[in-house]
Amino acid sequence: MAAEIDARTARALEFRAAHYVTAVAEQLMAQGVPVASVYSCGPYAEPEHFFDDVEGGIDFTRRFGQRIGADSDCGLHWAGTSGWCFLRNAGRATDFLAHARWMGDGVLPEPHRVAAFLDTMRLTPTAAGSAERPYYRAEGSEFPALLDRLAAYVPGAAAQQAPKSRFAELRARAYQERVRAALTPPGPDPVLDLPLRASEFQAVLHLLEFAEVASSPYGPGVLAADLAEDLQARRAGGHGTALHNRRALSHAADLQQRMAEERGRRRDDPGGPMQ
C-alpha cells in the first residue's frame, strides 16, 4: 500500500466508492438494466499482492451480455484514476482491461452519463468511448480530494448503512416496480396461447416461490406469490380462467392506486413527513 495512506483512509475510499458505484447501478436499474451485483476495492497490501488505488464496478446478467454481443461475460468497471469503461470477457483475460472501451468523461461522471454511455455501447459498440485509457489523476495520490468528491454519493440516510445492503434494497425495489408495472399495462392485456410443458410450468412455479421466499420486504415477493396462485388455478382451465384468477393483477392495481394517492399527498403537503 502506498506509504501516504493509512488503513482508515483505505476503508473510507472503498466505502465511498461502493456508494458511488451503487448510485450508478440505481440509475441503470431505473432504466431497466438487469444489474446482478456491484463491487468495490480500496488500497491494500498483502505479502504477495498490493493495490495502490481504488476501483469498483457493476456486473450484469449473462442474458443481458448476450444481447450486447456474443460475449456474455461483460460489465462496467470504474477505476479511480481513469473513470468508467465497458469490459468484455473480464474473467478470462490475463489483463482484464486490455480490450476495455473507456467512457472518457472524468473520474466521477454523474450516474445518468454512465447510463448514457452504456446505452451507446448497446446500440453502436464501436462508437462508444475509446480504446485509449485516459488518466485524470496519478495512482495512489490526491486521496483527500477524491474522498471529498465521493462523499457526494453517500446519502445522508445511508451514511452508516453498508453499501451492500443498500444495493440489495434498491434492486428489490426496482424489481417490485418492474413486476407491478408489467401487471398494470396501460393498454390491452390479451390472453396468450402459450405452449408450455408440464415440467416447464412446474419450474416456473418453483422460480416464483423462490422469488417469494428470497425477496426482501421491498421486493416483489408478494406479487410473485399471487402470480403463482393464479397460474396454479388456471392449470386445468381455458381462456376463461384468466378472467377469474387474477389476484396478482388486482394486487398490482391496488399498489398502483396507493402509490398515486401517496404522490398526491406529497404534492399537497411537500413539507410533510416522508412515508
Short mmCIF file of C-alpha atoms in Angstrom, two decimals:
data_model
loop_
_atom_site.label_atom_id
_atom_site.label_comp_id
_atom_site.label_asym_id
_atom_site.label_seq_id
_atom_site.Cartn_x
_atom_site.Cartn_y
_atom_site.Cartn_z
CA MET A 1 0.00 0.00 0.00
CA ALA A 2 1.23 3.48 -0.73
CA ALA A 3 3.09 4.92 2.23
CA GLU A 4 0.94 8.05 2.47
CA ILE A 5 -2.35 6.20 3.06
CA ASP A 6 -3.42 4.54 6.30
CA ALA A 7 -5.91 1.72 6.82
CA ARG A 8 -8.70 4.08 7.86
CA THR A 9 -8.38 6.10 4.65
CA ALA A 10 -8.29 2.90 2.60
CA ARG A 11 -11.56 1.72 4.19
CA ALA A 12 -13.16 5.12 3.62
CA LEU A 13 -12.19 5.01 -0.06
CA GLU A 14 -13.70 1.56 -0.53
CA PHE A 15 -16.89 2.53 1.37
CA ARG A 16 -17.50 5.75 -0.56
CA ALA A 17 -16.58 4.18 -3.90
CA ALA A 18 -19.12 1.45 -3.20
CA HIS A 19 -21.83 4.06 -2.66
CA TYR A 20 -20.84 5.85 -5.89
CA VAL A 21 -20.98 2.59 -7.85
CA THR A 22 -24.34 1.82 -6.21
CA ALA A 23 -25.68 5.22 -7.29
CA VAL A 24 -24.75 4.38 -10.89
CA ALA A 25 -26.35 0.94 -10.52
CA GLU A 26 -29.53 2.58 -9.21
CA GLN A 27 -29.71 4.75 -12.34
CA LEU A 28 -29.20 1.72 -14.57
CA MET A 29 -31.87 -0.32 -12.77
CA ALA A 30 -34.33 2.57 -13.09
CA GLN A 31 -33.80 2.27 -16.84
CA GLY A 32 -34.48 -1.47 -16.86
CA VAL A 33 -30.91 -2.79 -16.93
CA PRO A 34 -30.58 -6.17 -15.13
CA VAL A 35 -27.78 -5.42 -12.65
CA ALA A 36 -26.56 -8.60 -10.98
CA SER A 37 -24.05 -7.18 -8.48
CA VAL A 38 -21.73 -4.31 -7.61
CA TYR A 39 -18.24 -4.34 -6.11
CA SER A 40 -15.50 -2.02 -4.88
CA CYS A 41 -11.95 -2.32 -3.63
CA GLY A 42 -9.74 0.16 -1.81
CA PRO A 43 -5.94 0.22 -1.48
CA TYR A 44 -4.46 -2.83 0.22
CA ALA A 45 -1.11 -4.52 0.77
CA GLU A 46 -0.58 -8.26 1.27
CA PRO A 47 2.57 -10.39 1.23
CA GLU A 48 2.21 -11.25 -2.47
CA HIS A 49 -0.35 -8.72 -3.71
CA PHE A 50 -0.89 -5.00 -3.39
CA PHE A 51 -3.08 -2.30 -4.94
CA ASP A 52 -2.38 1.41 -4.53
CA ASP A 53 -5.69 2.91 -5.56
CA VAL A 54 -9.46 2.37 -5.56
CA GLU A 55 -11.81 0.75 -8.07
CA GLY A 56 -15.30 -0.68 -8.42
CA GLY A 57 -17.76 -1.97 -10.94
CA ILE A 58 -21.12 -3.37 -11.96
CA ASP A 59 -21.91 -6.86 -13.26
CA PHE A 60 -24.90 -7.74 -15.43
CA THR A 61 -26.81 -10.95 -16.10
CA ARG A 62 -25.42 -13.28 -18.76
CA ARG A 63 -28.55 -12.87 -20.90
CA PHE A 64 -28.04 -9.10 -20.93
CA GLY A 65 -24.46 -9.61 -22.07
CA GLN A 66 -25.60 -11.88 -24.89
CA ARG A 67 -27.92 -9.14 -26.14
CA ILE A 68 -24.95 -6.76 -26.43
CA GLY A 69 -22.73 -9.25 -28.24
CA ALA A 70 -21.54 -12.82 -28.49
CA ASP A 71 -19.60 -12.49 -25.23
CA SER A 72 -21.99 -12.83 -22.32
CA ASP A 73 -19.34 -12.02 -19.69
CA CYS A 74 -19.37 -8.23 -19.57
CA GLY A 75 -19.73 -5.35 -17.16
CA LEU A 76 -18.87 -1.77 -16.30
CA HIS A 77 -15.64 -1.10 -14.40
CA TRP A 78 -14.66 2.08 -12.55
CA ALA A 79 -11.01 2.99 -11.95
CA GLY A 80 -10.16 5.76 -9.50
CA THR A 81 -7.57 7.07 -11.95
CA SER A 82 -9.46 6.77 -15.23
CA GLY A 83 -13.22 6.67 -14.68
CA TRP A 84 -15.59 4.15 -16.30
CA CYS A 85 -15.06 1.57 -19.01
CA PHE A 86 -17.02 -1.29 -20.55
CA LEU A 87 -15.42 -4.74 -20.27
CA ARG A 88 -15.87 -7.96 -22.20
CA ASN A 89 -14.67 -11.38 -21.04
CA ALA A 90 -13.20 -9.86 -17.88
CA GLY A 91 -12.90 -13.23 -16.17
CA ARG A 92 -10.90 -14.90 -18.96
CA ALA A 93 -8.45 -12.17 -19.91
CA THR A 94 -5.00 -12.05 -18.35
CA ASP A 95 -5.14 -8.25 -18.47
CA PHE A 96 -8.83 -7.68 -17.90
CA LEU A 97 -8.59 -4.06 -19.10
CA ALA A 98 -6.84 -4.94 -22.35
CA HIS A 99 -9.95 -4.67 -24.52
CA ALA A 100 -11.90 -2.12 -22.48
CA ARG A 101 -13.83 0.74 -24.07
CA TRP A 102 -13.24 3.84 -21.93
CA MET A 103 -16.00 6.36 -21.37
CA GLY A 104 -13.58 9.31 -21.10
CA ASP A 105 -15.74 11.73 -19.08
CA GLY A 106 -13.64 12.31 -15.98
CA VAL A 107 -13.11 10.29 -12.83
CA LEU A 108 -16.62 10.69 -11.39
CA PRO A 109 -19.19 11.31 -14.13
CA GLU A 110 -22.79 11.60 -12.94
CA PRO A 111 -24.78 8.35 -12.96
CA HIS A 112 -27.05 9.41 -15.84
CA ARG A 113 -23.98 10.00 -18.02
CA VAL A 114 -22.68 6.49 -17.27
CA ALA A 115 -26.12 5.13 -18.20
CA ALA A 116 -25.98 7.05 -21.49
CA PHE A 117 -22.53 5.54 -22.19
CA LEU A 118 -23.95 2.04 -21.68
CA ASP A 119 -26.88 2.86 -23.98
CA THR A 120 -24.43 3.85 -26.70
CA MET A 121 -22.45 0.66 -26.14
CA ARG A 122 -25.61 -1.40 -26.57
CA LEU A 123 -26.60 0.37 -29.81
CA THR A 124 -23.26 1.01 -31.53
CA PRO A 125 -20.39 -0.64 -29.63
CA THR A 126 -17.69 0.60 -32.00
CA ALA A 127 -18.78 4.22 -31.49
CA ALA A 128 -18.91 4.08 -27.70
CA GLY A 129 -15.94 5.50 -25.83
CA SER A 130 -12.34 4.85 -26.79
CA ALA A 131 -9.83 2.02 -26.60
CA GLU A 132 -7.28 4.50 -25.23
CA ARG A 133 -7.29 4.70 -21.44
CA PRO A 134 -7.40 8.25 -20.02
CA TYR A 135 -5.70 9.28 -16.77
CA TYR A 136 -7.18 12.06 -14.63
CA ARG A 137 -5.05 11.57 -11.52
CA ALA A 138 -1.92 9.64 -10.62
CA GLU A 139 -2.34 6.27 -8.97
CA GLY A 140 -2.05 6.41 -5.18
CA SER A 141 -2.22 10.20 -4.94
CA GLU A 142 -4.66 13.01 -4.07
CA PHE A 143 -6.83 10.78 -1.89
CA PRO A 144 -8.31 13.60 0.26
CA ALA A 145 -9.70 15.35 -2.83
CA LEU A 146 -11.09 12.09 -4.21
CA LEU A 147 -12.72 11.26 -0.86
CA ASP A 148 -14.39 14.68 -0.81
CA ARG A 149 -15.82 14.15 -4.28
CA LEU A 150 -17.02 10.62 -3.49
CA ALA A 151 -18.78 11.86 -0.34
CA ALA A 152 -21.47 13.46 -2.51
CA TYR A 153 -22.69 9.95 -3.42
CA VAL A 154 -23.11 8.74 0.16
CA PRO A 155 -26.77 9.53 1.02
CA GLY A 156 -27.32 11.07 4.41
CA ALA A 157 -29.78 8.37 5.45
CA ALA A 158 -27.34 5.70 4.32
CA ALA A 159 -24.19 7.19 5.85
CA GLN A 160 -23.97 4.31 8.31
CA GLN A 161 -25.60 1.75 6.02
CA ALA A 162 -23.41 -0.85 4.37
CA PRO A 163 -23.37 -0.28 0.60
CA LYS A 164 -24.15 -3.97 0.03
CA SER A 165 -27.44 -3.80 1.95
CA ARG A 166 -28.31 -0.51 0.24
CA PHE A 167 -27.78 -2.11 -3.17
CA ALA A 168 -29.89 -5.14 -2.19
CA GLU A 169 -32.77 -2.86 -1.16
CA LEU A 170 -32.53 -0.77 -4.34
CA ARG A 171 -32.52 -3.89 -6.52
CA ALA A 172 -35.52 -5.34 -4.68
CA ARG A 173 -37.46 -2.09 -5.12
CA ALA A 174 -36.52 -1.94 -8.82
CA TYR A 175 -37.88 -5.42 -9.47
CA GLN A 176 -41.02 -4.79 -7.46
CA GLU A 177 -41.61 -1.76 -9.69
CA ARG A 178 -40.98 -3.78 -12.86
CA VAL A 179 -43.38 -6.55 -11.82
CA ARG A 180 -46.03 -4.06 -10.72
CA ALA A 181 -45.71 -2.14 -14.00
CA ALA A 182 -45.95 -5.35 -16.03
CA LEU A 183 -49.17 -6.33 -14.20
CA THR A 184 -50.78 -2.92 -14.79
CA PRO A 185 -50.39 -2.37 -18.54
CA PRO A 186 -51.81 0.92 -19.85
CA GLY A 187 -53.40 -0.71 -22.90
CA PRO A 188 -54.97 -4.04 -23.91
CA ASP A 189 -53.87 -7.13 -22.00
CA PRO A 190 -54.72 -10.09 -24.26
CA VAL A 191 -54.74 -13.71 -23.10
CA LEU A 192 -51.93 -15.63 -24.78
CA ASP A 193 -51.82 -19.10 -26.30
CA LEU A 194 -48.51 -20.24 -24.88
CA PRO A 195 -47.41 -23.87 -25.35
CA LEU A 196 -45.86 -24.96 -22.08
CA ARG A 197 -44.66 -28.36 -20.95
CA ALA A 198 -45.83 -29.59 -17.56
CA SER A 199 -42.20 -29.66 -16.42
CA GLU A 200 -41.66 -26.07 -17.53
CA PHE A 201 -44.83 -24.95 -15.78
CA GLN A 202 -43.70 -26.59 -12.55
CA ALA A 203 -40.29 -24.96 -12.89
CA VAL A 204 -41.95 -21.53 -13.24
CA LEU A 205 -43.91 -22.18 -10.03
CA HIS A 206 -40.68 -23.10 -8.22
CA LEU A 207 -38.99 -19.93 -9.51
CA LEU A 208 -41.92 -17.80 -8.36
CA GLU A 209 -41.79 -19.47 -4.96
CA PHE A 210 -38.08 -18.71 -4.77
CA ALA A 211 -38.82 -15.06 -5.59
CA GLU A 212 -41.31 -15.08 -2.73
CA VAL A 213 -39.03 -16.61 -0.09
CA ALA A 214 -35.85 -14.80 -1.17
CA SER A 215 -37.37 -11.36 -1.65
CA SER A 216 -36.79 -8.59 0.86
CA PRO A 217 -39.72 -6.57 2.27
CA TYR A 218 -39.12 -4.10 -0.57
CA GLY A 219 -39.17 -6.70 -3.33
CA PRO A 220 -41.81 -8.38 -5.50
CA GLY A 221 -42.27 -11.43 -3.26
CA VAL A 222 -45.98 -10.92 -2.54
CA LEU A 223 -46.77 -10.33 -6.21
CA ALA A 224 -44.80 -13.47 -7.08
CA ALA A 225 -46.90 -15.46 -4.62
CA ASP A 226 -50.14 -14.09 -6.08
CA LEU A 227 -49.00 -14.81 -9.62
CA ALA A 228 -48.06 -18.40 -8.72
CA GLU A 229 -51.50 -18.92 -7.19
CA ASP A 230 -53.19 -17.52 -10.31
CA LEU A 231 -51.19 -19.77 -12.62
CA GLN A 232 -51.85 -22.84 -10.48
CA ALA A 233 -55.60 -22.12 -10.53
CA ARG A 234 -55.57 -21.80 -14.34
CA ARG A 235 -53.73 -25.05 -14.90
CA ALA A 236 -56.73 -27.14 -15.92
CA GLY A 237 -58.81 -24.37 -17.49
CA GLY A 238 -59.05 -22.45 -20.73
CA HIS A 239 -59.06 -18.76 -21.57
CA GLY A 240 -61.95 -18.15 -19.19
CA THR A 241 -59.82 -18.94 -16.14
CA ALA A 242 -57.70 -15.85 -16.90
CA LEU A 243 -60.79 -13.72 -16.26
CA HIS A 244 -61.41 -15.15 -12.80
CA ASN A 245 -57.96 -15.96 -11.37
CA ARG A 246 -56.28 -12.56 -11.27
CA ARG A 247 -55.04 -11.99 -7.73
CA ALA A 248 -51.69 -10.63 -8.95
CA LEU A 249 -53.34 -8.20 -11.36
CA SER A 250 -55.68 -6.92 -8.65
CA HIS A 251 -52.88 -6.62 -6.10
CA ALA A 252 -50.70 -4.69 -8.55
CA ALA A 253 -53.59 -2.34 -9.34
CA ASP A 254 -54.11 -1.71 -5.61
CA LEU A 255 -50.39 -0.94 -5.20
CA GLN A 256 -50.51 1.46 -8.10
CA GLN A 257 -53.55 3.23 -6.63
CA ARG A 258 -51.87 3.60 -3.23
CA MET A 259 -48.72 4.95 -4.86
CA ALA A 260 -50.75 7.51 -6.82
CA GLU A 261 -52.53 8.60 -3.63
CA GLU A 262 -49.21 8.92 -1.80
CA ARG A 263 -47.76 11.05 -4.59
CA GLY A 264 -50.86 13.26 -4.39
CA ARG A 265 -50.44 13.72 -0.63
CA ARG A 266 -46.79 14.69 -1.10
CA ARG A 267 -47.72 17.28 -3.72
CA ASP A 268 -50.37 18.74 -1.40
CA ASP A 269 -48.03 18.72 1.62
CA PRO A 270 -44.42 18.87 0.36
CA GLY A 271 -43.14 19.66 3.86
CA GLY A 272 -44.86 16.69 5.50
CA PRO A 273 -43.07 13.57 6.72
CA MET A 274 -42.00 11.00 4.16
CA GLN A 275 -43.68 7.62 4.49
#
